[in-house]
Amino acid sequence: MKKFSRKRNAILGALRASKEHPTAEMLYAQLKPEYPDLSLGTVYRNLAMFKEEGTALSVGVVDGQERFDGWTEPHSHFICEGCGSVSDIECKAGDGLCEAVSERFGVRATRYELTFRGLCAACMKS
Amino acid sequence: MKKFSRKRNAILGALRASKEHPTAEMLYAQLKPEYPDLSLGTVYRNLAMFKEEGTALSVGVVDGQERFDGWTEPHSHFICEGCGSVSDIECKAGDGLCEAVSERFGVRATRYELTFRGLCAACMKS
DNA sequence: GTCTGTGCAAATTGTTTGCACGCAA
DNA sequence: TTGCGTGCAAACAATTTGCACAGAC
């Protein structure tokens, strides 16, 4: 039976409140002041749990660190190759895409990720 | 000035010949018999170089290991969450997508990745 | 009291790097 | 001969894990 935990709650809250698609370290750094005895391992453990149960999802690994997203509605992402920032992209391009792929390739595709790469507005200036 | 190297050539050849979107370790294991003095570091170094110059590209990190692709024409991927296999998906969905995203979000999107996830045919049976 | 959640630090693992030597130009 | 390419092993860094204790039920 899964029990309540104040820290787990705080981690999920911080993840959902963030728009920067944070890494485990970012969440840890952000929560550490309020929870001085928080441990990085706990952040990793809970993020893995969220991902497993679908409460959160992974945007992928950017510059060697996994980025997480607390917004689970279908949407796309833009990753800046200059500064590594990740932002949301509204893009309702592909309803029925999974069905089409599943049928055509003999698999069961349950979801897809559409990720754009390039330079963000800030990095375009430099 | 960049010089020719027999091993680099072999690595690129093996990558291009493979359909399994191999990891650095997979390529190393495959080439080791023919090149007994091949080193894993060399495989990593050359893959990084290929990625940098656009000769090859990264499919992303699957189960903690980066998967590479020697086929650089635009196409999509299917990743099986059961066995971690990666396969190509023909999908010419989005011409003009980058332009649309760039304009709408004020960034310069130069490419995008469309990745499906689910279960492959083999894993569906179990 | 029982059993899940956590801190802590050590262990693991994919990847990178420094250095001396090998090989292409 | 010049200098890039490589083997090797050590270094690194993100993540995982074992264990004893804390906190939720």
mmCIF file of N, CA and C in Angstrom, chain B:
data_model
loop_
_atom_site.group_PDB
_atom_site.id
_atom_site.type_symbol
_atom_site.label_atom_id
_atom_site.label_comp_id
_atom_site.label_asym_id
_atom_site.label_seq_id
_atom_site.Cartn_x
_atom_site.Cartn_y
_atom_site.Cartn_z
ATOM 1 N N MET B 1 43.764 19.092 -39.989
ATOM 2 C CA MET B 1 43.275 18.351 -41.165
ATOM 3 C C MET B 1 42.863 16.952 -40.771
ATOM 4 N N LYS B 2 41.733 16.530 -41.278
ATOM 5 C CA LYS B 2 41.213 15.220 -40.901
ATOM 6 C C LYS B 2 41.836 14.123 -41.749
ATOM 7 N N LYS B 3 42.314 13.087 -41.126
ATOM 8 C CA LYS B 3 42.958 11.986 -41.842
ATOM 9 C C LYS B 3 42.049 10.776 -41.953
ATOM 10 N N PHE B 4 42.402 9.921 -42.845
ATOM 11 C CA PHE B 4 41.676 8.670 -42.990
ATOM 12 C C PHE B 4 42.070 7.722 -41.862
ATOM 13 N N SER B 5 41.126 6.883 -41.480
ATOM 14 C CA SER B 5 41.445 5.871 -40.475
ATOM 15 C C SER B 5 40.613 4.627 -40.752
ATOM 16 N N ARG B 6 41.287 3.505 -40.749
ATOM 17 C CA ARG B 6 40.626 2.253 -41.078
ATOM 18 C C ARG B 6 39.529 1.929 -40.065
ATOM 19 N N LYS B 7 39.818 2.204 -38.824
ATOM 20 C CA LYS B 7 38.820 1.886 -37.796
ATOM 21 C C LYS B 7 37.609 2.798 -37.875
ATOM 22 N N ARG B 8 37.869 4.076 -38.112
ATOM 23 C CA ARG B 8 36.747 5.008 -38.226
ATOM 24 C C ARG B 8 35.824 4.565 -39.353
ATOM 25 N N ASN B 9 36.467 4.160 -40.425
ATOM 26 C CA ASN B 9 35.724 3.687 -41.579
ATOM 27 C C ASN B 9 34.862 2.471 -41.237
ATOM 28 N N ALA B 10 35.461 1.573 -40.489
ATOM 29 C CA ALA B 10 34.753 0.352 -40.104
ATOM 30 C C ALA B 10 33.577 0.671 -39.189
ATOM 31 N N ILE B 11 33.784 1.612 -38.284
ATOM 32 C CA ILE B 11 32.710 1.986 -37.357
ATOM 33 C C ILE B 11 31.533 2.570 -38.128
ATOM 34 N N LEU B 12 31.836 3.485 -39.041
ATOM 35 C CA LEU B 12 30.759 4.090 -39.823
ATOM 36 C C LEU B 12 30.069 3.044 -40.698
ATOM 37 N N GLY B 13 30.879 2.152 -41.267
ATOM 38 C CA GLY B 13 30.294 1.102 -42.093
ATOM 39 C C GLY B 13 29.360 0.205 -41.315
ATOM 40 N N ALA B 14 29.787 -0.187 -40.120
ATOM 41 C CA ALA B 14 28.958 -1.063 -39.286
ATOM 42 C C ALA B 14 27.684 -0.347 -38.865
ATOM 43 N N LEU B 15 27.827 0.938 -38.570
ATOM 44 C CA LEU B 15 26.655 1.706 -38.158
ATOM 45 C C LEU B 15 25.651 1.799 -39.295
ATOM 46 N N ARG B 16 26.151 2.049 -40.500
ATOM 47 C CA ARG B 16 25.262 2.190 -41.645
ATOM 48 C C ARG B 16 24.629 0.866 -42.025
ATOM 49 N N ALA B 17 25.360 -0.218 -41.828
ATOM 50 C CA ALA B 17 24.859 -1.527 -42.225
ATOM 51 C C ALA B 17 23.832 -2.053 -41.230
ATOM 52 N N SER B 18 23.847 -1.514 -40.026
ATOM 53 C CA SER B 18 22.973 -2.032 -38.977
ATOM 54 C C SER B 18 21.584 -1.411 -39.036
ATOM 55 N N LYS B 19 20.597 -2.224 -38.709
ATOM 56 C CA LYS B 19 19.236 -1.696 -38.652
ATOM 57 C C LYS B 19 18.750 -1.596 -37.221
ATOM 58 N N GLU B 20 19.624 -1.944 -36.290
ATOM 59 C CA GLU B 20 19.146 -1.990 -34.906
ATOM 60 C C GLU B 20 19.459 -0.734 -34.103
ATOM 61 N N HIS B 21 19.990 0.286 -34.798
ATOM 62 C CA HIS B 21 20.283 1.531 -34.100
ATOM 63 C C HIS B 21 21.139 1.247 -32.873
ATOM 64 N N PRO B 22 22.358 0.827 -33.124
ATOM 65 C CA PRO B 22 23.204 0.286 -32.062
ATOM 66 C C PRO B 22 23.721 1.323 -31.072
ATOM 67 N N THR B 23 24.142 0.821 -29.928
ATOM 68 C CA THR B 23 24.843 1.628 -28.940
ATOM 69 C C THR B 23 26.331 1.547 -29.263
ATOM 70 N N ALA B 24 27.122 2.347 -28.568
ATOM 71 C CA ALA B 24 28.571 2.294 -28.753
ATOM 72 C C ALA B 24 29.080 0.892 -28.422
ATOM 73 N N GLU B 25 28.563 0.315 -27.377
ATOM 74 C CA GLU B 25 28.996 -1.027 -26.954
ATOM 75 C C GLU B 25 28.673 -2.089 -28.001
ATOM 76 N N MET B 26 27.490 -1.964 -28.596
ATOM 77 C CA MET B 26 27.104 -2.939 -29.624
ATOM 78 C C MET B 26 28.077 -2.892 -30.801
ATOM 79 N N LEU B 27 28.410 -1.686 -31.237
ATOM 80 C CA LEU B 27 29.350 -1.552 -32.350
ATOM 81 C C LEU B 27 30.714 -2.093 -31.961
ATOM 82 N N TYR B 28 31.106 -1.800 -30.753
ATOM 83 C CA TYR B 28 32.389 -2.279 -30.258
ATOM 84 C C TYR B 28 32.419 -3.806 -30.276
ATOM 85 N N ALA B 29 31.393 -4.426 -29.733
ATOM 86 C CA ALA B 29 31.329 -5.890 -29.676
ATOM 87 C C ALA B 29 31.342 -6.499 -31.073
ATOM 88 N N GLN B 30 30.661 -5.818 -31.996
ATOM 89 C CA GLN B 30 30.572 -6.352 -33.347
ATOM 90 C C GLN B 30 31.902 -6.262 -34.089
ATOM 91 N N LEU B 31 32.633 -5.176 -33.857
ATOM 92 C CA LEU B 31 33.877 -4.960 -34.597
ATOM 93 C C LEU B 31 35.094 -5.586 -33.936
ATOM 94 N N LYS B 32 34.990 -5.837 -32.647
ATOM 95 C CA LYS B 32 36.138 -6.347 -31.893
ATOM 96 C C LYS B 32 36.785 -7.596 -32.525
ATOM 97 N N PRO B 33 36.007 -8.577 -32.979
ATOM 98 C CA PRO B 33 36.644 -9.757 -33.580
ATOM 99 C C PRO B 33 37.544 -9.418 -34.758
ATOM 100 N N GLU B 34 37.086 -8.508 -35.601
ATOM 101 C CA GLU B 34 37.872 -8.171 -36.780
ATOM 102 C C GLU B 34 38.995 -7.180 -36.467
ATOM 103 N N TYR B 35 38.800 -6.387 -35.427
ATOM 104 C CA TYR B 35 39.811 -5.405 -35.015
ATOM 105 C C TYR B 35 40.125 -5.637 -33.546
ATOM 106 N N PRO B 36 40.924 -6.624 -33.265
ATOM 107 C CA PRO B 36 41.141 -7.049 -31.870
ATOM 108 C C PRO B 36 41.703 -5.948 -30.981
ATOM 109 N N ASP B 37 42.369 -4.978 -31.582
ATOM 110 C CA ASP B 37 42.938 -3.922 -30.741
ATOM 111 C C ASP B 37 42.054 -2.675 -30.732
ATOM 112 N N LEU B 38 40.808 -2.846 -31.135
ATOM 113 C CA LEU B 38 39.880 -1.707 -31.094
ATOM 114 C C LEU B 38 39.553 -1.371 -29.644
ATOM 115 N N SER B 39 39.402 -0.091 -29.387
ATOM 116 C CA SER B 39 39.089 0.327 -28.023
ATOM 117 C C SER B 39 37.723 1.011 -27.974
ATOM 118 N N LEU B 40 37.040 0.793 -26.863
ATOM 119 C CA LEU B 40 35.706 1.368 -26.715
ATOM 120 C C LEU B 40 35.745 2.884 -26.791
ATOM 121 N N GLY B 41 36.800 3.461 -26.261
ATOM 122 C CA GLY B 41 36.950 4.912 -26.314
ATOM 123 C C GLY B 41 36.964 5.434 -27.737
ATOM 124 N N THR B 42 37.570 4.696 -28.615
ATOM 125 C CA THR B 42 37.624 5.083 -30.026
ATOM 126 C C THR B 42 36.232 5.076 -30.646
ATOM 127 N N VAL B 43 35.442 4.099 -30.287
ATOM 128 C CA VAL B 43 34.082 4.049 -30.798
ATOM 129 C C VAL B 43 33.312 5.280 -30.329
ATOM 130 N N TYR B 44 33.424 5.592 -29.058
ATOM 131 C CA TYR B 44 32.757 6.781 -28.532
ATOM 132 C C TYR B 44 33.252 8.038 -29.227
ATOM 133 N N ARG B 45 34.564 8.145 -29.362
ATOM 134 C CA ARG B 45 35.130 9.340 -29.988
ATOM 135 C C ARG B 45 34.630 9.528 -31.414
ATOM 136 N N ASN B 46 34.593 8.444 -32.165
ATOM 137 C CA ASN B 46 34.166 8.569 -33.554
ATOM 138 C C ASN B 46 32.669 8.818 -33.671
ATOM 139 N N LEU B 47 31.888 8.187 -32.807
ATOM 140 C CA LEU B 47 30.451 8.445 -32.847
ATOM 141 C C LEU B 47 30.169 9.908 -32.547
ATOM 142 N N ALA B 48 30.895 10.454 -31.591
ATOM 143 C CA ALA B 48 30.728 11.868 -31.263
ATOM 144 C C ALA B 48 31.074 12.731 -32.465
ATOM 145 N N MET B 49 32.111 12.345 -33.167
ATOM 146 C CA MET B 49 32.527 13.084 -34.361
ATOM 147 C C MET B 49 31.467 12.995 -35.458
ATOM 148 N N PHE B 50 30.946 11.799 -35.689
ATOM 149 C CA PHE B 50 29.911 11.621 -36.709
ATOM 150 C C PHE B 50 28.695 12.492 -36.392
ATOM 151 N N LYS B 51 28.322 12.488 -35.137
ATOM 152 C CA LYS B 51 27.162 13.257 -34.718
ATOM 153 C C LYS B 51 27.409 14.735 -34.963
ATOM 154 N N GLU B 52 28.580 15.167 -34.592
ATOM 155 C CA GLU B 52 28.967 16.574 -34.736
ATOM 156 C C GLU B 52 28.899 17.045 -36.184
ATOM 157 N N GLU B 53 29.422 16.213 -37.080
ATOM 158 C CA GLU B 53 29.484 16.632 -38.480
ATOM 159 C C GLU B 53 28.250 16.220 -39.265
ATOM 160 N N GLY B 54 27.316 15.564 -38.598
ATOM 161 C CA GLY B 54 26.060 15.209 -39.260
ATOM 162 C C GLY B 54 26.113 13.922 -40.065
ATOM 163 N N THR B 55 27.187 13.195 -39.958
ATOM 164 C CA THR B 55 27.321 11.929 -40.672
ATOM 165 C C THR B 55 26.413 10.856 -40.069
ATOM 166 N N ALA B 56 26.142 10.995 -38.797
ATOM 167 C CA ALA B 56 25.238 10.081 -38.109
ATOM 168 C C ALA B 56 24.426 10.905 -37.129
ATOM 169 N N LEU B 57 23.388 10.302 -36.565
ATOM 170 C CA LEU B 57 22.632 11.048 -35.585
ATOM 171 C C LEU B 57 22.203 10.167 -34.436
ATOM 172 N N SER B 58 21.799 10.822 -33.376
ATOM 173 C CA SER B 58 21.416 10.113 -32.167
ATOM 174 C C SER B 58 19.909 9.930 -32.128
ATOM 175 N N VAL B 59 19.491 8.728 -31.809
ATOM 176 C CA VAL B 59 18.063 8.460 -31.683
ATOM 177 C C VAL B 59 17.579 8.851 -30.299
ATOM 178 N N GLY B 60 18.518 9.010 -29.387
ATOM 179 C CA GLY B 60 18.166 9.321 -28.017
ATOM 180 C C GLY B 60 18.694 8.254 -27.079
ATOM 181 N N VAL B 61 18.442 8.436 -25.797
ATOM 182 C CA VAL B 61 18.934 7.496 -24.803
ATOM 183 C C VAL B 61 17.825 6.517 -24.446
ATOM 184 N N VAL B 62 18.061 5.244 -24.668
ATOM 185 C CA VAL B 62 17.084 4.208 -24.356
ATOM 186 C C VAL B 62 17.662 3.287 -23.292
ATOM 187 N N ASP B 63 16.972 3.192 -22.173
ATOM 188 C CA ASP B 63 17.463 2.369 -21.067
ATOM 189 C C ASP B 63 18.896 2.737 -20.687
ATOM 190 N N GLY B 64 19.148 4.015 -20.658
ATOM 191 C CA GLY B 64 20.448 4.479 -20.177
ATOM 192 C C GLY B 64 21.578 4.475 -21.183
ATOM 193 N N GLN B 65 21.324 4.009 -22.409
ATOM 194 C CA GLN B 65 22.393 4.011 -23.399
ATOM 195 C C GLN B 65 21.963 4.742 -24.659
ATOM 196 N N GLU B 66 22.886 5.510 -25.213
ATOM 197 C CA GLU B 66 22.549 6.279 -26.396
ATOM 198 C C GLU B 66 22.516 5.377 -27.630
ATOM 199 N N ARG B 67 21.486 5.571 -28.447
ATOM 200 C CA ARG B 67 21.339 4.789 -29.675
ATOM 201 C C ARG B 67 21.648 5.666 -30.869
ATOM 202 N N PHE B 68 22.377 5.124 -31.821
ATOM 203 C CA PHE B 68 22.804 5.896 -32.978
ATOM 204 C C PHE B 68 22.166 5.392 -34.264
ATOM 205 N N ASP B 69 22.139 6.263 -35.242
ATOM 206 C CA ASP B 69 21.537 5.923 -36.520
ATOM 207 C C ASP B 69 22.421 6.439 -37.646
ATOM 208 N N GLY B 70 22.785 5.565 -38.558
ATOM 209 C CA GLY B 70 23.625 5.966 -39.669
ATOM 210 C C GLY B 70 22.841 6.422 -40.876
ATOM 211 N N TRP B 71 21.528 6.319 -40.790
ATOM 212 C CA TRP B 71 20.668 6.754 -41.874
ATOM 213 C C TRP B 71 20.213 8.171 -41.556
ATOM 214 N N THR B 72 20.679 9.127 -42.341
ATOM 215 C CA THR B 72 20.440 10.521 -41.968
ATOM 216 C C THR B 72 19.272 11.181 -42.703
ATOM 217 N N GLU B 73 18.631 10.430 -43.590
ATOM 218 C CA GLU B 73 17.427 10.986 -44.222
ATOM 219 C C GLU B 73 16.352 11.160 -43.148
ATOM 220 N N PRO B 74 15.519 12.184 -43.285
ATOM 221 C CA PRO B 74 14.462 12.403 -42.286
ATOM 222 C C PRO B 74 13.534 11.192 -42.175
ATOM 223 N N HIS B 75 13.387 10.689 -40.991
ATOM 224 C CA HIS B 75 12.456 9.585 -40.752
ATOM 225 C C HIS B 75 12.195 9.513 -39.259
ATOM 226 N N SER B 76 11.263 8.659 -38.874
ATOM 227 C CA SER B 76 10.882 8.577 -37.476
ATOM 228 C C SER B 76 11.302 7.245 -36.882
ATOM 229 N N HIS B 77 11.077 7.088 -35.575
ATOM 230 C CA HIS B 77 11.500 5.868 -34.897
ATOM 231 C C HIS B 77 10.401 5.304 -34.009
ATOM 232 N N PHE B 78 10.499 4.009 -33.833
ATOM 233 C CA PHE B 78 9.619 3.345 -32.885
ATOM 234 C C PHE B 78 10.484 2.657 -31.843
ATOM 235 N N ILE B 79 10.230 2.958 -30.579
ATOM 236 C CA ILE B 79 11.007 2.359 -29.497
ATOM 237 C C ILE B 79 10.110 1.423 -28.702
ATOM 238 N N CYS B 80 10.502 0.172 -28.620
ATOM 239 C CA CYS B 80 9.713 -0.796 -27.856
ATOM 240 C C CYS B 80 10.041 -0.672 -26.377
ATOM 241 N N GLU B 81 9.003 -0.495 -25.577
ATOM 242 C CA GLU B 81 9.231 -0.336 -24.145
ATOM 243 C C GLU B 81 9.418 -1.671 -23.460
ATOM 244 N N GLY B 82 9.198 -2.750 -24.222
ATOM 245 C CA GLY B 82 9.399 -4.070 -23.647
ATOM 246 C C GLY B 82 10.858 -4.486 -23.725
ATOM 247 N N CYS B 83 11.401 -4.463 -24.941
ATOM 248 C CA CYS B 83 12.753 -4.992 -25.128
ATOM 249 C C CYS B 83 13.767 -3.905 -25.482
ATOM 250 N N GLY B 84 13.318 -2.677 -25.647
ATOM 251 C CA GLY B 84 14.255 -1.598 -25.935
ATOM 252 C C GLY B 84 14.722 -1.545 -27.375
ATOM 253 N N SER B 85 14.124 -2.335 -28.246
ATOM 254 C CA SER B 85 14.530 -2.290 -29.646
ATOM 255 C C SER B 85 14.070 -0.984 -30.292
ATOM 256 N N VAL B 86 14.830 -0.547 -31.274
ATOM 257 C CA VAL B 86 14.506 0.683 -31.992
ATOM 258 C C VAL B 86 14.359 0.352 -33.467
ATOM 259 N N SER B 87 13.267 0.800 -34.077
ATOM 260 C CA SER B 87 13.127 0.549 -35.511
ATOM 261 C C SER B 87 12.718 1.812 -36.245
ATOM 262 N N ASP B 88 12.971 1.812 -37.533
ATOM 263 C CA ASP B 88 12.650 2.980 -38.353
ATOM 264 C C ASP B 88 11.177 2.991 -38.723
ATOM 265 N N ILE B 89 10.651 4.164 -38.808
ATOM 266 C CA ILE B 89 9.270 4.363 -39.221
ATOM 267 C C ILE B 89 9.273 5.377 -40.358
ATOM 268 N N GLU B 90 8.738 4.989 -41.493
ATOM 269 C CA GLU B 90 8.599 5.986 -42.546
ATOM 270 C C GLU B 90 7.445 6.891 -42.164
ATOM 271 N N CYS B 91 7.693 8.145 -42.189
ATOM 272 C CA CYS B 91 6.636 9.056 -41.784
ATOM 273 C C CYS B 91 6.975 10.439 -42.279
ATOM 274 N N LYS B 92 6.354 10.819 -43.359
ATOM 275 C CA LYS B 92 6.647 12.119 -43.949
ATOM 276 C C LYS B 92 5.654 13.163 -43.478
ATOM 277 N N ALA B 93 5.225 12.977 -42.217
ATOM 278 C CA ALA B 93 4.163 13.806 -41.651
ATOM 279 C C ALA B 93 4.394 15.305 -41.831
ATOM 280 N N GLY B 94 5.581 15.772 -41.447
ATOM 281 C CA GLY B 94 5.646 17.194 -41.202
ATOM 282 C C GLY B 94 6.543 18.059 -42.045
ATOM 283 N N ASP B 95 6.237 18.222 -43.314
ATOM 284 C CA ASP B 95 6.945 19.251 -44.054
ATOM 285 C C ASP B 95 6.405 20.599 -43.608
ATOM 286 N N GLY B 96 7.297 21.505 -43.365
ATOM 287 C CA GLY B 96 6.853 22.832 -42.962
ATOM 288 C C GLY B 96 6.586 22.970 -41.479
ATOM 289 N N LEU B 97 6.725 21.873 -40.745
ATOM 290 C CA LEU B 97 6.474 21.935 -39.306
ATOM 291 C C LEU B 97 7.468 22.860 -38.611
ATOM 292 N N CYS B 98 8.732 22.725 -38.975
ATOM 293 C CA CYS B 98 9.763 23.552 -38.341
ATOM 294 C C CYS B 98 9.502 25.034 -38.587
ATOM 295 N N GLU B 99 9.127 25.338 -39.812
ATOM 296 C CA GLU B 99 8.850 26.730 -40.136
ATOM 297 C C GLU B 99 7.695 27.261 -39.274
ATOM 298 N N ALA B 100 6.652 26.453 -39.179
ATOM 299 C CA ALA B 100 5.483 26.875 -38.413
ATOM 300 C C ALA B 100 5.837 27.111 -36.948
ATOM 301 N N VAL B 101 6.585 26.180 -36.382
ATOM 302 C CA VAL B 101 6.969 26.299 -34.975
ATOM 303 C C VAL B 101 7.884 27.502 -34.771
ATOM 304 N N SER B 102 8.840 27.668 -35.680
ATOM 305 C CA SER B 102 9.777 28.782 -35.556
ATOM 306 C C SER B 102 9.037 30.112 -35.525
ATOM 307 N N GLU B 103 8.106 30.252 -36.456
ATOM 308 C CA GLU B 103 7.392 31.511 -36.557
ATOM 309 C C GLU B 103 6.500 31.749 -35.337
ATOM 310 N N ARG B 104 5.821 30.712 -34.939
ATOM 311 C CA ARG B 104 4.830 30.871 -33.881
ATOM 312 C C ARG B 104 5.451 31.057 -32.507
ATOM 313 N N PHE B 105 6.628 30.454 -32.284
ATOM 314 C CA PHE B 105 7.201 30.518 -30.945
ATOM 315 C C PHE B 105 8.466 31.373 -30.874
ATOM 316 N N GLY B 106 8.798 32.001 -31.973
ATOM 317 C CA GLY B 106 9.942 32.910 -31.950
ATOM 318 C C GLY B 106 11.284 32.229 -31.742
ATOM 319 N N VAL B 107 11.417 31.033 -32.268
ATOM 320 C CA VAL B 107 12.697 30.325 -32.165
ATOM 321 C C VAL B 107 13.171 29.980 -33.574
ATOM 322 N N ARG B 108 14.327 29.359 -33.675
ATOM 323 C CA ARG B 108 14.744 28.840 -34.980
ATOM 324 C C ARG B 108 14.839 27.319 -34.882
ATOM 325 N N ALA B 109 13.761 26.662 -35.205
ATOM 326 C CA ALA B 109 13.737 25.196 -35.176
ATOM 327 C C ALA B 109 14.317 24.673 -36.478
ATOM 328 N N THR B 110 15.359 23.854 -36.367
ATOM 329 C CA THR B 110 16.008 23.379 -37.585
ATOM 330 C C THR B 110 15.654 21.936 -37.922
ATOM 331 N N ARG B 111 15.181 21.205 -36.914
ATOM 332 C CA ARG B 111 14.762 19.838 -37.205
ATOM 333 C C ARG B 111 13.877 19.332 -36.094
ATOM 334 N N TYR B 112 13.244 18.213 -36.324
ATOM 335 C CA TYR B 112 12.385 17.657 -35.294
ATOM 336 C C TYR B 112 12.510 16.148 -35.317
ATOM 337 N N GLU B 113 12.154 15.554 -34.212
ATOM 338 C CA GLU B 113 12.160 14.102 -34.107
ATOM 339 C C GLU B 113 10.767 13.648 -33.713
ATOM 340 N N LEU B 114 10.299 12.635 -34.420
ATOM 341 C CA LEU B 114 9.001 12.062 -34.099
ATOM 342 C C LEU B 114 9.255 10.633 -33.656
ATOM 343 N N THR B 115 8.991 10.360 -32.404
ATOM 344 C CA THR B 115 9.320 9.050 -31.844
ATOM 345 C C THR B 115 8.087 8.398 -31.233
ATOM 346 N N PHE B 116 7.801 7.198 -31.680
ATOM 347 C CA PHE B 116 6.672 6.451 -31.136
ATOM 348 C C PHE B 116 7.154 5.472 -30.083
ATOM 349 N N ARG B 117 6.303 5.190 -29.135
ATOM 350 C CA ARG B 117 6.652 4.205 -28.103
ATOM 351 C C ARG B 117 5.493 3.245 -27.910
ATOM 352 N N GLY B 118 5.837 2.049 -27.527
ATOM 353 C CA GLY B 118 4.813 1.037 -27.317
ATOM 354 C C GLY B 118 5.445 -0.338 -27.253
ATOM 355 N N LEU B 119 4.773 -1.321 -27.791
ATOM 356 C CA LEU B 119 5.298 -2.683 -27.784
ATOM 357 C C LEU B 119 5.481 -3.187 -29.212
ATOM 358 N N CYS B 120 6.635 -3.792 -29.460
ATOM 359 C CA CYS B 120 6.873 -4.347 -30.788
ATOM 360 C C CYS B 120 6.112 -5.666 -30.931
ATOM 361 N N ALA B 121 6.092 -6.170 -32.148
ATOM 362 C CA ALA B 121 5.323 -7.380 -32.435
ATOM 363 C C ALA B 121 5.732 -8.533 -31.513
ATOM 364 N N ALA B 122 7.053 -8.707 -31.355
ATOM 365 C CA ALA B 122 7.536 -9.809 -30.523
ATOM 366 C C ALA B 122 7.085 -9.665 -29.075
ATOM 367 N N CYS B 123 7.172 -8.450 -28.558
ATOM 368 C CA CYS B 123 6.830 -8.234 -27.152
ATOM 369 C C CYS B 123 5.319 -8.284 -26.904
ATOM 370 N N MET B 124 4.529 -8.078 -27.951
ATOM 371 C CA MET B 124 3.076 -8.119 -27.776
ATOM 372 C C MET B 124 2.596 -9.520 -27.417
ATOM 373 N N LYS B 125 3.383 -10.521 -27.810
ATOM 374 C CA LYS B 125 2.983 -11.910 -27.567
ATOM 375 C C LYS B 125 3.164 -12.336 -26.108
ATOM 376 N N SER B 126 4.013 -11.603 -25.395
ATOM 377 C CA SER B 126 4.263 -12.014 -24.003
ATOM 378 C C SER B 126 3.525 -11.154 -22.970
#
